XYZ file of C-alpha atoms in Angstrom:
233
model
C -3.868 45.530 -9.493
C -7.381 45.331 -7.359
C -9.142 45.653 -11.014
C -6.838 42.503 -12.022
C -7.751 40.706 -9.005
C -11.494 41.776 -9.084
C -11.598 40.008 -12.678
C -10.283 37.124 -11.673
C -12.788 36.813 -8.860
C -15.633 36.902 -11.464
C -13.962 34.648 -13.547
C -14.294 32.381 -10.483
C -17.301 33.406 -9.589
C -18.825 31.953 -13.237
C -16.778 29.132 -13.424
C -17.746 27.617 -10.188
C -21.530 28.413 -10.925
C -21.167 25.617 -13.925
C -19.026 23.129 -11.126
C -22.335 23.303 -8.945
C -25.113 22.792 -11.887
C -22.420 19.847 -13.314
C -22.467 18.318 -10.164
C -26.179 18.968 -9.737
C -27.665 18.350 -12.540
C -25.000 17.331 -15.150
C -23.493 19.588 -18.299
C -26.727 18.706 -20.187
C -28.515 21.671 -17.873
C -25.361 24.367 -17.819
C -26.447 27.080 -20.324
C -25.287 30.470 -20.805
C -28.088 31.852 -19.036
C -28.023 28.721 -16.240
C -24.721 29.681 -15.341
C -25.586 33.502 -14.997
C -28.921 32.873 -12.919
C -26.838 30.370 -10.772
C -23.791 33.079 -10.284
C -26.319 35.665 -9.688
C -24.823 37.873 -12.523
C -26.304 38.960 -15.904
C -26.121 36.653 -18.842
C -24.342 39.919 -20.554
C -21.541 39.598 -17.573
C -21.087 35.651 -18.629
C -20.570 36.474 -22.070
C -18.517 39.472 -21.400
C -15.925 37.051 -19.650
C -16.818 33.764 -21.387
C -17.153 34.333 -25.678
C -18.299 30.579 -26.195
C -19.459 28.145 -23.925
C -16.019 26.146 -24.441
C -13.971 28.853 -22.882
C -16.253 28.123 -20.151
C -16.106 24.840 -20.001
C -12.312 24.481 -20.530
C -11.799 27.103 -17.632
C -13.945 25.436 -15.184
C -12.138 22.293 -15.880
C -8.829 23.558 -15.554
C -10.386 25.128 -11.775
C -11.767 21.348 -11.197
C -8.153 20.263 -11.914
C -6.628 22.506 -9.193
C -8.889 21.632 -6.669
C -8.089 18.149 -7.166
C -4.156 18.737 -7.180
C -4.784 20.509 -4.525
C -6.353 17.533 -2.436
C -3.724 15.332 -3.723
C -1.487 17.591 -2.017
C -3.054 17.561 0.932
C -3.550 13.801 0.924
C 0.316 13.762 0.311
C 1.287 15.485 3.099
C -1.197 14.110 5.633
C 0.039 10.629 5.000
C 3.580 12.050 7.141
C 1.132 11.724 10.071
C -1.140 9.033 9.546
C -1.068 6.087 12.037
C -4.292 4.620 11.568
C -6.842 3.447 7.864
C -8.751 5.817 7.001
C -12.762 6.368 6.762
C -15.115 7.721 4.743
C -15.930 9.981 8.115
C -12.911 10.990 8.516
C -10.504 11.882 5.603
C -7.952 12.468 4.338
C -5.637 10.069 6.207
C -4.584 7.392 2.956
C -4.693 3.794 3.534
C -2.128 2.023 5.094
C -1.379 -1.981 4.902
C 0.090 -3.543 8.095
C 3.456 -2.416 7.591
C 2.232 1.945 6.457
C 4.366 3.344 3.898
C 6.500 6.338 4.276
C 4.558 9.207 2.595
C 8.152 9.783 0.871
C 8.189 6.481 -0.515
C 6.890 5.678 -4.148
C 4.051 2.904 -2.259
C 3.444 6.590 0.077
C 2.721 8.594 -2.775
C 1.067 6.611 -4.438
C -0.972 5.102 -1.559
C -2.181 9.097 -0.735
C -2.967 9.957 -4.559
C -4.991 7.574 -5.407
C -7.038 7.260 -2.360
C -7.389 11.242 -2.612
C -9.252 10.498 -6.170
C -11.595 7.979 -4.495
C -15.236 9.658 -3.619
C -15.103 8.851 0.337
C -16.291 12.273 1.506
C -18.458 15.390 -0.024
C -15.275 16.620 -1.237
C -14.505 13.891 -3.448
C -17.654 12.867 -4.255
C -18.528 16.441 -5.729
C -15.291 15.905 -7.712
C -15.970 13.025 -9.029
C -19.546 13.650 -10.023
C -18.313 16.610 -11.864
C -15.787 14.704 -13.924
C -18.146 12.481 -14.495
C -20.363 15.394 -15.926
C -17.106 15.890 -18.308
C -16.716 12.322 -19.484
C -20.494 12.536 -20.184
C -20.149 15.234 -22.053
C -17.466 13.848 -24.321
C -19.453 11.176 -24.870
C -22.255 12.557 -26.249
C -19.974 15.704 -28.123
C -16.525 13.799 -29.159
C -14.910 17.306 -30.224
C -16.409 19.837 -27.727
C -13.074 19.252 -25.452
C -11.048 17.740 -27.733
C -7.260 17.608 -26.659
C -8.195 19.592 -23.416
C -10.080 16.921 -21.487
C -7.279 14.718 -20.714
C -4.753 16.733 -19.893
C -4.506 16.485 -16.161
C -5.302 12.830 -16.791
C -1.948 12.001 -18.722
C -0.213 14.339 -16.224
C -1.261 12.087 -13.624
C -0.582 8.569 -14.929
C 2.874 10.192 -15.999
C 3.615 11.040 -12.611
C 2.208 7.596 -11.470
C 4.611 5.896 -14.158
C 7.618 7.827 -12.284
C 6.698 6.352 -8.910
C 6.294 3.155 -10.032
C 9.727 3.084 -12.086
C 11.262 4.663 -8.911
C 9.800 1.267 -7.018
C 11.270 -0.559 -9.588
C 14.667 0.874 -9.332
C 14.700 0.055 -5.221
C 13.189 -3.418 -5.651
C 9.591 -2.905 -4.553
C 8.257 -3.969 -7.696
C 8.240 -6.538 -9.882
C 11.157 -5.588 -12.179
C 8.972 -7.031 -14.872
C 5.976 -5.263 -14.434
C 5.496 -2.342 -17.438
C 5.138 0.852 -15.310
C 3.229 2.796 -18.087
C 0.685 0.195 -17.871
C 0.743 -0.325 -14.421
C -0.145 3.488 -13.677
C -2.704 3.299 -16.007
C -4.419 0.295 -14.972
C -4.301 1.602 -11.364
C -6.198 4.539 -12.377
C -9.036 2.791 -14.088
C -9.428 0.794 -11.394
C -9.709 3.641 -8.907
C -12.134 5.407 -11.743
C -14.194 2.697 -11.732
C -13.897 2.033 -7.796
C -15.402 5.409 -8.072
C -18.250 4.921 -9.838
C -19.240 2.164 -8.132
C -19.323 4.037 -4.347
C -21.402 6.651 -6.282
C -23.795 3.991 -8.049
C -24.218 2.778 -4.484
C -22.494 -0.987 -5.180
C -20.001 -0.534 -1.943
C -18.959 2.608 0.118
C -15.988 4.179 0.463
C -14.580 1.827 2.956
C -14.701 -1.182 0.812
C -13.594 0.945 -2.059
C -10.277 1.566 -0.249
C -10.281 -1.795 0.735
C -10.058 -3.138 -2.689
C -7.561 -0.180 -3.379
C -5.079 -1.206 -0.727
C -5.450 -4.770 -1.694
C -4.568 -4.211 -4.687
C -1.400 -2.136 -4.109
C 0.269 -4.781 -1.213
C -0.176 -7.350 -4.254
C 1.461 -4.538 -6.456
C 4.044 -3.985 -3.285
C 3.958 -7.307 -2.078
C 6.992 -7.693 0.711
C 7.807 -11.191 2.350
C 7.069 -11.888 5.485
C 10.906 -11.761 6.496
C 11.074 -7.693 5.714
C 13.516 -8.329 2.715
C 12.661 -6.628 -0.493
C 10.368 -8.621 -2.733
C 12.529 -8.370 -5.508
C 16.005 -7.110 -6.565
C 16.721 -3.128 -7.696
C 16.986 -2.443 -11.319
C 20.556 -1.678 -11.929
């Protein structure tokens, strides 16, 4: 078992070598032997563990995607407490519009995920660098993570769709409204929202401005308190 677990650990070890140089310096610079001198381990130990380069790549992703999930979770669950906006200073409290959400509701979920993706502190923004690292990558080598590199992508704007057809069903929504493209137009805009805090255009404060102004037009609720629109049968 401790030889299992020791593995593992250099597994991690390598894989979150090539997360620093991505985030760093982009893909472009994350040899083989980058990797190794930035792990401090032999370039024989990456290769013993890592054949090609995309094994490495894909399992560093895959590590990316936890730690993502795993501040989605966090974002999730935080919301239960959260009584005031949130700031770039002081994550990860989501947004809330004058009336907050319940964190159980489908606005509360997705409210906490897609603030978690926006980059408002050095968490974030290392994350999102590093995708963006990815995406460049693709770009420039259309096959190198072919069918891999949007996995936890369509997971997400799956999951999205399910909230937003669960809004639907209790009259939050626009009955009209196509979830499927909904999610997905949600999560372009955050992308983008994204690169835009990281290009320097607005900070993270006016990023989740936009965010939550766009989801009480999304969620829009009269000013009486009676649902905006009737629940799908």
């Amino acid at each position: 078992m401790a030889g299992r677990v020791d593995h593992e650990e250099r597994r991690r070890q390598i894989a979150e070598a090539l997360l620093r140089i991505a985030d760093a310096e982009g893909l472009q610079a994350a040899s083989m032997r980058a990797v190794a001198a930035e792990a401090g381990v032999s370039l024989r130990l990456v290769q013993y563990y890592f054949a090609t380069k995309e094994g490495l790549l894909l399992d560093a992703l895959a590590r990316l995607g936890a730690q993502l999930q795993a501040r989605m979770d966090r974002w999730i669950g935080a919301a239960s407490s959260a009584s005031s906006p949130p700031s770039a200073s002081s994550p990860p409290s989501p947004p809330s519009p004058s009336s907050p959400p319940s964190p159980s509701s489908p606005r509360g979920i997705v409210t906490a995920i897609l603030s978690s993706i926006l980059p408002t502190d050095p968490e974030s923004r290392r994350i999102t660098r590093t995708y963006a690292a990815y995406y460049t990558l693709v770009l420039n080598s259309p096959t190198v993570l072919e069918s891999h590199g949007t996995l936890q992508p369509d997971r997400l704007e799956g999951f999205l769709t399910k909230q937003l057809h669960a809004a639907q069903r209790s009259g939050e929504i626009d009955p009209a409204k196509d979830p499927g493209m909904t999610a997905a137009g949600l999560l372009s805009m955050v992308n983008g929202l994204g690169s835009s805090v990281l290009a320097g255009q607005r900070d993270g404060e006016a990023a989740l401005a936009v965010l939550t102004h766009h989801l009480d037009e999304l969620f829009r609720t009269p000013a009486d308190g009676r649902s905006p629109h009737p629940p799908r049968a």
